[in-house]
Coordinates of C-alpha atoms in Angstrom, one line a residue:
X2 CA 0.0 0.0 0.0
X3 CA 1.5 3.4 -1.3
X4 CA 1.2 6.0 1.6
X5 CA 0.9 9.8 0.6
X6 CA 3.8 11.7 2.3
X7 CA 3.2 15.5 3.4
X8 CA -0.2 15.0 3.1
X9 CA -1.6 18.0 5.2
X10 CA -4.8 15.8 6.5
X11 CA -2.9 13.1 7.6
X12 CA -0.3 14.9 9.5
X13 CA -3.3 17.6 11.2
X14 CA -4.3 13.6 12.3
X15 CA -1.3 12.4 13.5
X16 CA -0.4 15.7 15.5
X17 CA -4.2 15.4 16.8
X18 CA -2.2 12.5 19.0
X19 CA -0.4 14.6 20.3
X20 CA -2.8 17.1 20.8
X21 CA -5.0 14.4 23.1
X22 CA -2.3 12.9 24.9
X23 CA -0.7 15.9 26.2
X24 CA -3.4 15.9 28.6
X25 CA -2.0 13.4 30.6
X26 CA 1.5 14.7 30.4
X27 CA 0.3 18.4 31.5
X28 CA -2.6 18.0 33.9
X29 CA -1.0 14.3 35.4
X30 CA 2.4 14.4 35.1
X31 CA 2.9 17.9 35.6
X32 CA 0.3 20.3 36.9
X33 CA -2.9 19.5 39.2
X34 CA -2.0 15.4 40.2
X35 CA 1.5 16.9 41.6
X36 CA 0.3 19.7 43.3
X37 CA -3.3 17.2 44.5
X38 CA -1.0 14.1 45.4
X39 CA 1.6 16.2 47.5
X40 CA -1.0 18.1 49.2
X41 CA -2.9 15.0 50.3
X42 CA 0.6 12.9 51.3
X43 CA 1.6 15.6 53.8
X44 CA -0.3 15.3 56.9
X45 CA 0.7 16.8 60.6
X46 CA 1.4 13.1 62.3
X47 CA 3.7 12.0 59.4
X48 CA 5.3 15.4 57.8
X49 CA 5.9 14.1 54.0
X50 CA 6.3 10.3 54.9
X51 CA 3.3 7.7 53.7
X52 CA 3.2 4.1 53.9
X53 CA 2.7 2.1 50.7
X54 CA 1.6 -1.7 50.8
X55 CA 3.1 -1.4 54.3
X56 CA 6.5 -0.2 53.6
X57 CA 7.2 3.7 55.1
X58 CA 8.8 6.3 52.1
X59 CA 9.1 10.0 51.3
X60 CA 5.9 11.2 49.1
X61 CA 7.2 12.6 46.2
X62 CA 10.1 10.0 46.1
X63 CA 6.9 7.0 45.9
X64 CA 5.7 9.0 43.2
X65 CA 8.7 8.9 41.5
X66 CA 9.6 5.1 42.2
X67 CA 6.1 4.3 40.6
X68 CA 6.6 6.6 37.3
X69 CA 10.3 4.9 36.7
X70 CA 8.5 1.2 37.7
X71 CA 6.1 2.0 35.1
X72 CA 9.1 3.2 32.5
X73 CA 10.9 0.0 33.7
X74 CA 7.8 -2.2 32.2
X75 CA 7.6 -0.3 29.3
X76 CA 11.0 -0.7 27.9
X77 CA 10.9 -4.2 28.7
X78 CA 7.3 -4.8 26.8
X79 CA 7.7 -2.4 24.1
X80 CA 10.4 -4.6 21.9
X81 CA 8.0 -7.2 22.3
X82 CA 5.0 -5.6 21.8
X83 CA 6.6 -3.7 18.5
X84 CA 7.7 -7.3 17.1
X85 CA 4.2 -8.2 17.0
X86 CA 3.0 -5.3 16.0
X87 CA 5.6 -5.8 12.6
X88 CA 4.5 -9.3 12.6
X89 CA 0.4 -9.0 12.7
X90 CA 0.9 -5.6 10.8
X91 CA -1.7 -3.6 13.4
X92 CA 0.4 -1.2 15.3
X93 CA -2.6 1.1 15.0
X94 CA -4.7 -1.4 17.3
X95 CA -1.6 -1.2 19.9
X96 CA -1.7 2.8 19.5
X97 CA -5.1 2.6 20.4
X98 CA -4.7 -0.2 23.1
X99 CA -2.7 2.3 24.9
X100 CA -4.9 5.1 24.7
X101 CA -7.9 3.1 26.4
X102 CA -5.6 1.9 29.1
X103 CA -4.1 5.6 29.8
X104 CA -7.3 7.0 29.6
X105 CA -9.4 4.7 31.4
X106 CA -6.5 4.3 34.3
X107 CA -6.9 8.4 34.1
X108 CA -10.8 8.3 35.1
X109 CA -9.8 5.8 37.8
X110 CA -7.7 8.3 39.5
X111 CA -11.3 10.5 40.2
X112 CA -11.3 7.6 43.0
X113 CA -8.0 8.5 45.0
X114 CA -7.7 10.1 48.0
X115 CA -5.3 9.7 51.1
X116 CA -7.0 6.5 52.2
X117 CA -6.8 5.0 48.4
X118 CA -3.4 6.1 48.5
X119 CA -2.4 2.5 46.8
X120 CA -5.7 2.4 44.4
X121 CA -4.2 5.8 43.2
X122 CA -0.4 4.6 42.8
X123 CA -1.3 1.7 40.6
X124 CA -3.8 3.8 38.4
X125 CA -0.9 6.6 38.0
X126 CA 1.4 4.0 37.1
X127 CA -1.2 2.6 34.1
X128 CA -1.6 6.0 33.1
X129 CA 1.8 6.2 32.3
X130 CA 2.4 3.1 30.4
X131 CA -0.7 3.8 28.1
X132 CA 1.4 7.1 27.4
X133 CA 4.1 5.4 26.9
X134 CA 2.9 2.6 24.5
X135 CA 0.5 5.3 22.6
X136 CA 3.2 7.1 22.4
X137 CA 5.8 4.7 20.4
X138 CA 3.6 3.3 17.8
X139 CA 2.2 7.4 16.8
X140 CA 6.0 8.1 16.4
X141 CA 6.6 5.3 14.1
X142 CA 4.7 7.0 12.0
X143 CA 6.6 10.0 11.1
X144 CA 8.8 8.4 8.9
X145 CA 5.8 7.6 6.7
X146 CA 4.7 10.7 6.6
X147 CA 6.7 12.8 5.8
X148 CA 9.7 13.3 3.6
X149 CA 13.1 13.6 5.6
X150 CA 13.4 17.3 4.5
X151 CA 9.6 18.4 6.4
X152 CA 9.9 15.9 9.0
X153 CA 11.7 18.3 12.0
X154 CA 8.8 21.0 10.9
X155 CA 6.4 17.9 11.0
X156 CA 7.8 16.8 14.3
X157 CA 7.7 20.4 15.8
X158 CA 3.8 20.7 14.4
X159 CA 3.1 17.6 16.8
X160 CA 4.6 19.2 19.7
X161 CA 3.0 22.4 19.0
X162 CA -0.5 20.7 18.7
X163 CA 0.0 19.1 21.9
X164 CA 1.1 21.9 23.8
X165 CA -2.1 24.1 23.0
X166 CA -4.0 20.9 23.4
X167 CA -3.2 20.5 26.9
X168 CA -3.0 24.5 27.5
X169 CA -6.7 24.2 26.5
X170 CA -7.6 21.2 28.9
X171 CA -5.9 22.8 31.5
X172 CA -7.4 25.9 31.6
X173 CA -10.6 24.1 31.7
X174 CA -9.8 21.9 34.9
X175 CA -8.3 25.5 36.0
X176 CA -11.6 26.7 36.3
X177 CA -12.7 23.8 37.9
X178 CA -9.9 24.2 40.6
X179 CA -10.3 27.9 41.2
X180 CA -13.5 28.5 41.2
X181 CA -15.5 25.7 43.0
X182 CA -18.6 27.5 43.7
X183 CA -19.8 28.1 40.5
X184 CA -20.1 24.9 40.1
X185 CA -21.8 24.0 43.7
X186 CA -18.3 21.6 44.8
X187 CA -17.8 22.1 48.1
X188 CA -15.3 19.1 48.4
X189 CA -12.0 20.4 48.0
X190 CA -10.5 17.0 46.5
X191 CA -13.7 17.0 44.3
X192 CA -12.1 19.5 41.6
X193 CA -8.7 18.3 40.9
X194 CA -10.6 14.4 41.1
X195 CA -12.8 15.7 38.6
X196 CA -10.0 17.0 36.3
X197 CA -8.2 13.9 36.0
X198 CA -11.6 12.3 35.0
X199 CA -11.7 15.3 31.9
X200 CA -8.3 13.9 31.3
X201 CA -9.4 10.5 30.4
X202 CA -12.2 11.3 28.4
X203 CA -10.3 14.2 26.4
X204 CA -7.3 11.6 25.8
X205 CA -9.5 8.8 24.7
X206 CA -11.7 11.4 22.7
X207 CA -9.9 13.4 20.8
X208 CA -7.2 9.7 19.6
X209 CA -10.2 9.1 17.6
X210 CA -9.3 11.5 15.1
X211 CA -5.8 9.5 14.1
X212 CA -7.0 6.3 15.0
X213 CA -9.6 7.1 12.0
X214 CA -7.0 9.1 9.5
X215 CA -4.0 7.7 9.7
X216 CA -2.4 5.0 7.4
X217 CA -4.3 1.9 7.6
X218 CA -2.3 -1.5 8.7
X219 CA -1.4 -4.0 6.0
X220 CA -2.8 -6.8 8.6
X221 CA -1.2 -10.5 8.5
X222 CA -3.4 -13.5 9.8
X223 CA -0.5 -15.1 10.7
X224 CA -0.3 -16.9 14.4
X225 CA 2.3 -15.4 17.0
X226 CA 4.6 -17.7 18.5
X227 CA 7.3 -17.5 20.9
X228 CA 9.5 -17.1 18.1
X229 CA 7.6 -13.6 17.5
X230 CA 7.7 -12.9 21.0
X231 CA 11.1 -13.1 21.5
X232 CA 11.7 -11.9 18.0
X233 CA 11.0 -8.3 19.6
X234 CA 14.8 -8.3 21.5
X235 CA 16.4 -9.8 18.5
X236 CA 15.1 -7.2 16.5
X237 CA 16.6 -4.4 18.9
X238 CA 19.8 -6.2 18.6
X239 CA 19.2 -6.7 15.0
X240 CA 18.7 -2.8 14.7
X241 CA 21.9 -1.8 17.0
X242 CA 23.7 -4.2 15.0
X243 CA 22.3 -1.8 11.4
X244 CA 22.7 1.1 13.2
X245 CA 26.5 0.8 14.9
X246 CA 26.6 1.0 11.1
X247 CA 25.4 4.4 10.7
X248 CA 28.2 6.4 13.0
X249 CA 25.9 9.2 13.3
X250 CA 23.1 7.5 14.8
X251 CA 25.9 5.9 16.7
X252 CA 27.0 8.6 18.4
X253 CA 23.4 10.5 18.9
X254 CA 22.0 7.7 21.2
X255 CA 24.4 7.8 23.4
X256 CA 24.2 11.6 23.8
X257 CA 20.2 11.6 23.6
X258 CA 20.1 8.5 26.5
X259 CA 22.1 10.9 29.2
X260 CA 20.6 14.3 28.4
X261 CA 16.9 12.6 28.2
X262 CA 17.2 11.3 31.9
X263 CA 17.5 15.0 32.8
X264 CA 15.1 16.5 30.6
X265 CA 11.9 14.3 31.3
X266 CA 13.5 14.1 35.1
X267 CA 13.0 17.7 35.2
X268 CA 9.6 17.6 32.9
X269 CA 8.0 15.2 35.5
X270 CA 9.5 16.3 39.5
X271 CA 9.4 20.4 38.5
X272 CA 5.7 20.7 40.3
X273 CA 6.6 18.6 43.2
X274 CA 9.7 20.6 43.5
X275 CA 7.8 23.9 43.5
X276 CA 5.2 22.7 46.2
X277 CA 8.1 20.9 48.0
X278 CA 10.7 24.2 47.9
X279 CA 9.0 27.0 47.7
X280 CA 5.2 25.9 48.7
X281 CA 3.4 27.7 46.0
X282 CA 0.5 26.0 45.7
X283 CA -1.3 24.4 43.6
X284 CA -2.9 27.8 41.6
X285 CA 0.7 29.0 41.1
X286 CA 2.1 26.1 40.1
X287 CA -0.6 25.5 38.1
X288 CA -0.4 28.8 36.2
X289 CA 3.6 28.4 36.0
X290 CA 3.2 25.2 34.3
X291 CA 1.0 26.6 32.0
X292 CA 3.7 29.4 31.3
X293 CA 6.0 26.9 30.5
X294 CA 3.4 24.8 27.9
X295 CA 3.0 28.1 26.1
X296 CA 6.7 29.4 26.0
X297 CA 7.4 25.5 24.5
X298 CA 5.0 26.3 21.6
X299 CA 7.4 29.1 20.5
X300 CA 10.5 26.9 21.8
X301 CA 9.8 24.2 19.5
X302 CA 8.9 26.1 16.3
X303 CA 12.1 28.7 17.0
X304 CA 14.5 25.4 17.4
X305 CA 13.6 23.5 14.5
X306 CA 14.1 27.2 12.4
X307 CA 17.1 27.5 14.2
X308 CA 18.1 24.0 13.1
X309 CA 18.0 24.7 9.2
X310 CA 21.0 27.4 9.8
X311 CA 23.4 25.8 12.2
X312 CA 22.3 22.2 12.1
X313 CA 20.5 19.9 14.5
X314 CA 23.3 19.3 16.7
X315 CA 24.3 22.6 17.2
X316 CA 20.7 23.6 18.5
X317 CA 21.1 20.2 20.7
X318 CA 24.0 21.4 22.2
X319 CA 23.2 25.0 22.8
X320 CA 19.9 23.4 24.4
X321 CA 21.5 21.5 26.5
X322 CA 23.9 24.2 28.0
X323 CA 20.7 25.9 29.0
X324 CA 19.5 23.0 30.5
X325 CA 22.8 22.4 33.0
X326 CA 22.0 25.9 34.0
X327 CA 18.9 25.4 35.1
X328 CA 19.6 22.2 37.2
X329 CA 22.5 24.6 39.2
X330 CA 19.8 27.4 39.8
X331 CA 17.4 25.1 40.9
X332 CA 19.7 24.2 43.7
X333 CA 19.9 27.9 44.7
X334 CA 16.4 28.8 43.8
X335 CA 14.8 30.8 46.9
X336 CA 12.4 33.1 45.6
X337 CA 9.0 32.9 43.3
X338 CA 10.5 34.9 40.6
X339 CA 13.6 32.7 40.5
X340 CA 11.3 29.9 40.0
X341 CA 8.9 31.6 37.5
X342 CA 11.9 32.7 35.3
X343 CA 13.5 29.1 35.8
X344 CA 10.2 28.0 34.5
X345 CA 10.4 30.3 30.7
X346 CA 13.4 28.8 30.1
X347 CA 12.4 25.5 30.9
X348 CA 9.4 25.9 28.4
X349 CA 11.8 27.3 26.0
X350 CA 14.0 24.7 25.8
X351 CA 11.5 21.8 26.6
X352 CA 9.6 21.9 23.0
X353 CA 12.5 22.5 21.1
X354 CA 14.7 19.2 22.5
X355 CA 12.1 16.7 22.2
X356 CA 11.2 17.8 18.7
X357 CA 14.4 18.4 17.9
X358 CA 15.6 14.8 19.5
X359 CA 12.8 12.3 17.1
X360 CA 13.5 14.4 14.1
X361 CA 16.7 14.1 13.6
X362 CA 16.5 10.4 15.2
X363 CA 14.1 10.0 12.8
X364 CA 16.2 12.1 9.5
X365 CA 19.1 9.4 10.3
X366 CA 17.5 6.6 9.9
X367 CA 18.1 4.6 5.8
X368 CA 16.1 6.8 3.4
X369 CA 14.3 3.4 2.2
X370 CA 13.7 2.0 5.5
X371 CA 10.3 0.5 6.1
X372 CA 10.1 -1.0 9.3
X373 CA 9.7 1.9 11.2
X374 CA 7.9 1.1 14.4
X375 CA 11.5 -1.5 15.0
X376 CA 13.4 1.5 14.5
X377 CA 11.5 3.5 16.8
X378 CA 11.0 1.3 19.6
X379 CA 14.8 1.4 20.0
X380 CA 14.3 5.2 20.5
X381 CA 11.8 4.4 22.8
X382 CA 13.4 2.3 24.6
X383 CA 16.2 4.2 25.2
X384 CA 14.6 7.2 26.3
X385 CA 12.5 4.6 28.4
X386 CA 15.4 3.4 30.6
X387 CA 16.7 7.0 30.5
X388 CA 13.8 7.9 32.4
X389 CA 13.7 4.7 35.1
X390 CA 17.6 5.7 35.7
X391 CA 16.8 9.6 36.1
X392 CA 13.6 9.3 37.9
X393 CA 15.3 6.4 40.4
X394 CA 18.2 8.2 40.6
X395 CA 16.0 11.6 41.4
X396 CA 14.1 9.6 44.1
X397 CA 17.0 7.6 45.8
X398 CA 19.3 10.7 46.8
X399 CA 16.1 12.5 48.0
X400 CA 15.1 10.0 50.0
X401 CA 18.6 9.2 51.6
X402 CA 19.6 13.1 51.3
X403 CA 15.7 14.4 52.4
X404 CA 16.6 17.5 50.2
X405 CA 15.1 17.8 46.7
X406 CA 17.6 20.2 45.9
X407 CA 20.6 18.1 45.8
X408 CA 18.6 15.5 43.5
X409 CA 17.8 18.8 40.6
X410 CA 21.8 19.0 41.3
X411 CA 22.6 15.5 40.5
X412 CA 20.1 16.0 37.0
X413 CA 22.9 18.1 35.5
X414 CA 25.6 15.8 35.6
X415 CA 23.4 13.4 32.8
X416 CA 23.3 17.0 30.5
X417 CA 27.1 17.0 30.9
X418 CA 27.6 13.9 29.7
X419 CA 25.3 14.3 27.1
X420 CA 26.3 17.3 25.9
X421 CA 29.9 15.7 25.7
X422 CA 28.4 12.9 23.1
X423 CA 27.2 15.3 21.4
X424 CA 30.0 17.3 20.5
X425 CA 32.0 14.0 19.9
X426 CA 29.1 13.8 17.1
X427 CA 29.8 17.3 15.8
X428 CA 33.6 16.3 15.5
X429 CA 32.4 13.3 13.9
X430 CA 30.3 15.4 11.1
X431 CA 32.6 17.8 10.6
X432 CA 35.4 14.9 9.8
X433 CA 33.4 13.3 7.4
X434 CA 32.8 17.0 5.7
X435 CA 36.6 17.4 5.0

């Protein structure tokens, strides 16, 4: 089946993706479950300590443990889950798997409260592997398309689409959150509940648009085995092994696994670390998040134009000189405006990295490559066990250290190292030039 490339309806669908499942990432992994979940955890008897299944731990360092448990799945499933998806040709059915489980686990979370405190772990962590999985098999897309010279501004589109999707979502639950009594709540856990219920039904509504538009799957009948099963690790190895061949893409992985453990690190603990530091509050925090959402709109549009004059790794590196800034102010933050001004340039270098990061992943790859979603889930993966190494790391030294500060510290040695790999890629290019 011969897909259209650059076909404007088809990639309006696909960024529609993006578009519904930023919900999750703003108003759950960001904004209102943060600011609801470390509210709730702190209580007079206990200070910030709860006990889960039995076993005593810091709040916001469970909350992390959970996320990087969930990541920890994921990167084990998805190699799998992407070999069968090659085999049985239906990674659209996968995509949309995902999506029921992240939204449905979403509208579970209208059920957690202090005394569900376990009920509301185990739907956060679904949640997050719904994202997750939804998330690998709408990339895989890209490369299908759209051609290798629109695919950063394709990329960036999809980030862009997200980011006013969940700017839109959020000011909705905002409402919700601010102004209780014009809607009669009188329950102050009601709101923020109600919000993470909007979530799931605006993340399972909206994926219908790309579940319906994009490319359909060229389905095979055929019955999976354990040979397809395990074919899903091979394949990885199959694809390091085809792309240690590319010394590009051989040197970008590296440099994209260290500075992506500090980047979604920062992405997921910065509201926690707000409430936690400077105890904003949830309406500030909320607001400041939604400072950062819009600034990453312009971030990610201004980085892939910056990218067609001095090349993607260029941008990559200046962005992640911004970003080992930020980790060594955070330590020495002690003011609102710090944190508000920390925040901009988070947003502005937040779009720009991750758009930045799957299009040129996704420009390196062989011009006549087919097998995309293989490809991809190596990405994913990578990034995946980025995260469960950031986030662990993140939560082990606050919980030994009790100081969230010296765990934003620890974030910038992985953007040092990265930013090391990259210029060892730069070196690379410019070798090959001469």
């Amino acid at each position: 089946m011969t897909i259209l490339k650059n076909d404007k309806p088809t990639i309006r669908a696909w960024a529609m993706f993006d578009w519904a499942n930023s919900a999750y990432n703003l108003v759950i992994t960001s904004t209102i479950f943060p600011a609801y979940y470390t509210a709730i955890t702190y209580t007079e008897a206990f200070g910030d300590r709860v006990t889960f299944f039995g076993i005593e731990v810091v709040n916001t360092a469970l909350s992390s443990f959970a996320l990087s448990v969930a990541y920890l799945i994921m990167a084990l499933l998805l190699p799998i889950l992407s070999s069968v998806a090659d085999f049985k040709g239906n990674k659209k059915m996968f995509m949309m798997a995902f999506t029921y489980l992240g939204g449905i686990a979403c509208m579970g979370l209208f059920f957690f409260k202090l005394e569900t405190l376990e009920w509301g772990i185990i739907c956060f962590t679904l949640a997050a592997m719904g994202y997750v999985g939804g998330v690998l098999f709408n990339n895989s897309y890209l490369p299908q398309i759209a051609t290798v010279d629109q695919q950063d501004r394709v990329s960036a589109q999809g980030f862009a689409y997200g980011y006013v999707g969940c700017v839109t979502i959020q000011i909705i639950c905002f409402v919700f959150i601010l102004k209780p009594e014009w809607f009669g709540i009188t329950d102050p856990s009601f709101a923020p509940r109600l919000s993470f219920l909007l979530v799931g039904l605006w993340w399972i509504g909206f994926a219908q648009i790309p579940f319906v538009k994009l490319p359909k799957d060229m389905r095979n009948n055929g019955r999976v085995t354990r040979h397809v099963l395990r074919k899903g690790f091979a394949e990885l190895r199959e694809v390091w092994m085809r792309l240690r061949e590319i010394p590009e893409i051989k040197r970008f992985l590296p440099a994209f696994f260290f500075y992506a453990m500090g980047v979604q690190t920062v992405m997921i603990v910065a509201a926690a670390f707000g409430e936690k530091v400077l105890h904003l509050g949830a309406p500030k925090l909320i607001a400041t998040i939604l400072l950062i959402q819009l600034v990453a709109i312009g971030g990610a549009y201004l980085m892939s134009l910056l990218a067609r004059f001095i090349g993607n790794v260029r941008v990559l590196m200046l962005v992640v000189c911004v970003w080992i800034g930020i980790c060594i102010s955070a330590y020495y933050i002690q003011h609102e405006i710090q944190f508000y001004v920390l925040a901009a340039l988070v947003g502005l270098v937040m779009g720009g990295i991750q758009s930045l990061s799957r299009s040129t992943y996704s420009k390196l790859l062989p011009a006549d490559e087919t097998d995309t979603a293989s490809f991809f889930s190596f990405y994913d993966v990578t990034e995946k066990v980025a995260i469960v190494i950031g986030l662990f790391s993140f939560a082990l030294i606050e919980q030994v250290t009790r100081n969230i500060r010296y765990s934003a510290l620890s974030l910038g040695l992985f953007f040092v190292l990265g930013l090391v790999l990259l210029f060892r890629m730069l070196m690379l290019k410019k070798a090959t030039a001469a």
